[in-house]
PDB file of C-alpha atoms and ligand atoms in Angstrom:
ATOM      1  CA  MET I   2      -1.470 -14.211  15.626  1.00 46.00           C
ATOM      2  CA  ILE I   3       0.501 -14.549  12.562  1.00 50.00           C
ATOM      3  CA  GLU I   4      -1.751 -12.573  10.442  1.00 51.00           C
ATOM      4  CA  GLU I   5      -1.599  -9.618  12.617  1.00 52.00           C
ATOM      5  CA  GLU I   6       2.033  -9.677  12.750  1.00 54.00           C
ATOM      6  CA  ASP I   7       2.222 -10.155   9.171  1.00 59.00           C
ATOM      7  CA  GLU I   8      -0.193  -7.012   8.491  1.00 59.00           C
ATOM      8  CA  ASP I   9       1.760  -4.947  10.956  1.00 62.00           C
ATOM      9  CA  PHE I  10       5.126  -5.636   9.350  1.00 62.00           C
ATOM     10  CA  LEU I  11       3.607  -4.899   6.034  1.00 62.00           C
ATOM     11  CA  ASN I  12       2.068  -1.565   6.759  1.00 64.00           C
ATOM     12  CA  LYS I  13       5.196  -0.362   8.335  1.00 66.00           C
ATOM     13  CA  LYS I  14       7.071  -1.135   5.784  1.00 67.00           C
ATOM     14  CA  LYS I  15       4.812   0.350   3.201  1.00 68.00           C
ATOM     15  CA  SER I  16       3.894   3.770   4.997  1.00 77.00           C
ATOM     16  CA  LYS I  17       7.882   4.410   5.366  1.00 79.00           C
ATOM     17  CA  LYS I  18       8.110   4.012   1.635  1.00 77.00           C
ATOM     18  CA  SER I  19       5.194   6.178   0.998  1.00 77.00           C
ATOM     19  CA  ILE I  20       6.331   8.880   3.151  1.00 83.00           C
ATOM     20  CA  ILE I  21       9.510   8.921   1.333  1.00 83.00           C
ATOM     21  CA  LYS I  22       7.895   8.693  -2.229  1.00 79.00           C
ATOM     22  CA  SER I  23       5.644  11.744  -1.169  1.00 80.00           C
ATOM     23  CA  ILE I  24       8.387  13.938   0.039  1.00 85.00           C
ATOM     24  CA  LEU I  25      10.278  13.149  -3.223  1.00 81.00           C
ATOM     25  CA  THR I  26       7.335  13.964  -5.252  1.00 82.00           C
ATOM     26  CA  PHE I  27       6.552  17.007  -3.242  1.00 84.00           C
ATOM     27  CA  ILE I  28      10.400  18.236  -3.876  1.00 87.00           C
ATOM     28  CA  LEU I  29      10.298  17.527  -7.603  1.00 84.00           C
ATOM     29  CA  VAL I  30       7.235  19.248  -7.961  1.00 85.00           C
ATOM     30  CA  ILE I  31       8.546  22.435  -6.436  1.00 89.00           C
ATOM     31  CA  ILE I  32      11.689  22.079  -8.418  1.00 87.00           C
ATOM     32  CA  GLY I  33       9.651  21.874 -11.403  1.00 85.00           C
ATOM     33  CA  VAL I  34       7.586  25.131 -10.613  1.00 87.00           C
ATOM     34  CA  ILE I  35      10.528  26.881  -9.779  1.00 89.00           C
ATOM     35  CA  ILE I  36      12.373  26.040 -12.818  1.00 86.00           C
ATOM     36  CA  LEU I  37       9.120  26.599 -15.001  1.00 84.00           C
ATOM     37  CA  ALA I  38       8.820  29.956 -13.391  1.00 88.00           C
ATOM     38  CA  LEU I  39      12.158  30.960 -14.005  1.00 88.00           C
ATOM     39  CA  GLY I  40      12.228  29.815 -17.597  1.00 87.00           C
ATOM     40  CA  ASN I  41       8.905  32.137 -17.835  1.00 82.00           C
ATOM     41  CA  VAL I  42      10.261  35.032 -16.367  1.00 86.00           C
ATOM     42  CA  LEU I  43      13.618  34.841 -18.040  1.00 86.00           C
ATOM     43  CA  GLY I  44      12.115  33.940 -21.372  1.00 82.00           C
ATOM     44  CA  VAL I  45      14.119  30.850 -21.641  1.00 80.00           C
ATOM     45  CA  THR I  46      12.120  28.526 -23.528  1.00 83.00           C
ATOM     46  CA  TYR I  47      14.326  25.272 -22.510  1.00 84.00           C
ATOM     47  CA  LEU I  48      14.013  25.780 -18.869  1.00 84.00           C
ATOM     48  CA  PHE I  49      10.192  26.123 -19.348  1.00 82.00           C
ATOM     49  CA  TRP I  50      10.291  22.421 -20.900  1.00 85.00           C
ATOM     50  CA  ILE I  51      12.642  21.019 -18.122  1.00 86.00           C
ATOM     51  CA  GLY I  52      10.362  22.203 -15.437  1.00 84.00           C
ATOM     52  CA  VAL I  53       7.485  20.464 -17.301  1.00 85.00           C
ATOM     53  CA  SER I  54       9.229  17.470 -17.826  1.00 87.00           C
ATOM     54  CA  ILE I  55      10.426  17.574 -13.933  1.00 84.00           C
ATOM     55  CA  MET I  56       6.780  17.578 -13.333  1.00 82.00           C
ATOM     56  CA  CYS I  57       5.955  14.826 -15.555  1.00 85.00           C
ATOM     57  CA  ILE I  58       8.303  12.593 -13.731  1.00 84.00           C
ATOM     58  CA  ALA I  59       6.607  13.770 -10.268  1.00 81.00           C
ATOM     59  CA  SER I  60       3.307  12.880 -11.537  1.00 80.00           C
ATOM     60  CA  PHE I  61       4.701   9.410 -12.676  1.00 79.00           C
ATOM     61  CA  PHE I  62       5.776   8.840  -9.104  1.00 72.00           C
ATOM     62  CA  LEU I  63       2.221   9.648  -7.700  1.00 72.00           C
ATOM     63  CA  ASN I  64       0.985   6.995 -10.185  1.00 69.00           C
ATOM     64  CA  VAL I  65       3.294   4.379  -8.692  1.00 65.00           C
ATOM     65  CA  LYS I  66       2.254   5.561  -5.409  1.00 57.00           C
ATOM     66  CA  LYS I  67      -1.558   4.855  -6.147  1.00 57.00           C
ATOM     67  CA  ARG I  68      -0.992   1.441  -7.266  1.00 57.00           C
ATOM     68  CA  PRO I  69      -0.666  -0.770  -4.180  1.00 58.00           C
ATOM     69  CA  LYS I  70      -4.117   0.256  -2.903  1.00 62.00           C
ATOM     70  CA  GLU I  71      -5.933  -2.965  -4.078  1.00 66.00           C
ATOM     71  CA  PRO I  72      -5.988  -5.491  -1.537  1.00 72.00           C
ATOM     72  CA  LEU I  73      -2.859  -7.440  -1.194  1.00 80.00           C
ATOM     73  CA  ILE I  74      -3.742 -11.214  -0.763  1.00 86.00           C
ATOM     74  CA  GLN I  75      -1.019 -13.701   0.593  1.00 89.00           C
ATOM     75  CA  THR I  76      -1.409 -17.208   0.501  1.00 93.00           C
ATOM     76  CA  LEU I  77      -0.196 -19.572   3.247  1.00 94.00           C
ATOM     77  CA  CYS I  78       0.276 -22.968   3.952  1.00 96.00           C
ATOM     78  CA  VAL I  79      -0.054 -24.541   7.695  1.00 96.00           C
ATOM     79  CA  LEU I  80       2.481 -27.276   7.678  1.00 96.00           C
ATOM     80  CA  ARG I  81       1.914 -30.152  10.356  1.00 96.00           C
ATOM     81  CA  CYS I  82       4.278 -32.676  11.737  1.00 95.00           C
ATOM     82  CA  ASP I  83       3.201 -36.191  11.443  1.00 92.00           C
ATOM     83  CA  LEU I  84       4.948 -37.337  14.980  1.00 94.00           C
ATOM     84  CA  CYS I  85       5.028 -34.372  17.335  1.00 95.00           C
ATOM     85  CA  ASP I  86       2.220 -32.312  15.825  1.00 93.00           C
ATOM     86  CA  TYR I  87       4.599 -29.224  15.613  1.00 95.00           C
ATOM     87  CA  THR I  88       3.067 -26.750  13.156  1.00 95.00           C
ATOM     88  CA  LYS I  89       4.659 -24.215  11.268  1.00 94.00           C
ATOM     89  CA  VAL I  90       3.333 -21.496   8.743  1.00 94.00           C
ATOM     90  CA  GLN I  91       4.931 -20.690   5.319  1.00 94.00           C
ATOM     91  CA  ASP I  92       4.210 -18.980   2.106  1.00 93.00           C
ATOM     92  CA  TYR I  93       2.444 -20.653  -0.529  1.00 93.00           C
ATOM     93  CA  LYS I  94       4.544 -21.783  -3.389  1.00 92.00           C
ATOM     94  CA  GLU I  95       3.541 -23.189  -6.768  1.00 91.00           C
ATOM     95  CA  GLY I  96       2.504 -26.765  -6.754  1.00 93.00           C
ATOM     96  CA  ASP I  97       1.548 -26.859  -3.111  1.00 95.00           C
ATOM     97  CA  PHE I  98      -1.333 -28.942  -2.179  1.00 95.00           C
ATOM     98  CA  VAL I  99      -2.942 -30.186   1.225  1.00 95.00           C
ATOM     99  CA  PHE I 100      -1.213 -33.583   2.427  1.00 94.00           C
ATOM    100  CA  LYS I 101       1.798 -32.893   0.572  1.00 95.00           C
ATOM    101  CA  VAL I 102       5.173 -33.619   2.264  1.00 95.00           C
ATOM    102  CA  ALA I 103       6.935 -30.297   2.449  1.00 92.00           C
ATOM    103  CA  GLY I 104      10.169 -31.232   4.298  1.00 91.00           C
ATOM    104  CA  LYS I 105      11.346 -32.303   7.705  1.00 93.00           C
ATOM    105  CA  CYS I 106      10.267 -31.594  11.015  1.00 94.00           C
ATOM    106  CA  SER I 107      12.807 -29.256  13.107  1.00 92.00           C
ATOM    107  CA  LYS I 108      11.727 -30.412  16.371  1.00 93.00           C
ATOM    108  CA  CYS I 109      12.076 -34.304  15.467  1.00 94.00           C
ATOM    109  CA  ASP I 110      12.434 -36.801  12.585  1.00 90.00           C
ATOM    110  CA  GLY I 111       8.946 -36.652  11.406  1.00 92.00           C
ATOM    111  CA  SER I 112       8.155 -35.225   8.114  1.00 94.00           C
ATOM    112  CA  MET I 113       6.070 -32.110   7.716  1.00 95.00           C
ATOM    113  CA  LYS I 114       2.648 -32.125   5.705  1.00 96.00           C
ATOM    114  CA  ILE I 115       0.529 -29.431   4.421  1.00 96.00           C
ATOM    115  CA  ASN I 116      -2.388 -29.243   6.633  1.00 95.00           C
ATOM    116  CA  ASP I 117      -4.273 -26.403   5.368  1.00 95.00           C
ATOM    117  CA  ILE I 118      -3.832 -23.784   2.629  1.00 95.00           C
ATOM    118  CA  TYR I 119      -5.211 -20.431   3.296  1.00 92.00           C
ATOM    119  CA  SER I 120      -5.366 -16.773   2.160  1.00 91.00           C
ATOM    120  CA  VAL I 121      -5.265 -13.878   4.060  1.00 88.00           C
ATOM    121  CA  LYS I 122      -6.119 -10.429   3.080  1.00 84.00           C
ATOM    122  CA  LEU I 123      -3.458  -8.038   3.865  1.00 79.00           C
ATOM    123  CA  LYS I 124      -4.505  -4.212   4.836  1.00 71.00           C
ATOM    124  CA  THR I 125      -3.093  -1.767   2.391  1.00 61.00           C
ATOM    125  CA  GLU I 126      -2.199   1.966   3.779  1.00 53.00           C
ATOM    126  CA  LYS I 127      -5.194   3.957   4.040  1.00 51.00           C
ATOM    127  CA  SER I 128      -7.526   4.000   1.182  1.00 46.00           C
TER     128      SER I 128
HETATM  129 ZN1   ZN T 202       7.930 -33.288  14.650  1.00 62.98          ZN
END
């Protein structure tokens, strides 16, 4: 349940970002080509170089987009209440270990202990 929700949420967030980045990159490349062509036609050298630098920026955006392809791994802790068996999942923090007391139960006065620590692989955008 939790895994699916997390994956879904992350995928939505990412695909939106990557669409915006693709559009931005596309626009930058077009602007770069236009300025480059204009500089070429008019024989203006500095326009040519402006076009080249805009295309460099565009390729930088493309590289940034490629990075998140490696699988993301999220480590989660399953907390369980001593008294009422209420369980909760939260992000793993440095120093967390199994049986560590990680706070008070929100349902009763019991203390929440880490019952399990596990990692989930989060799907990345289409690879
Ligand atoms: Zn409890």
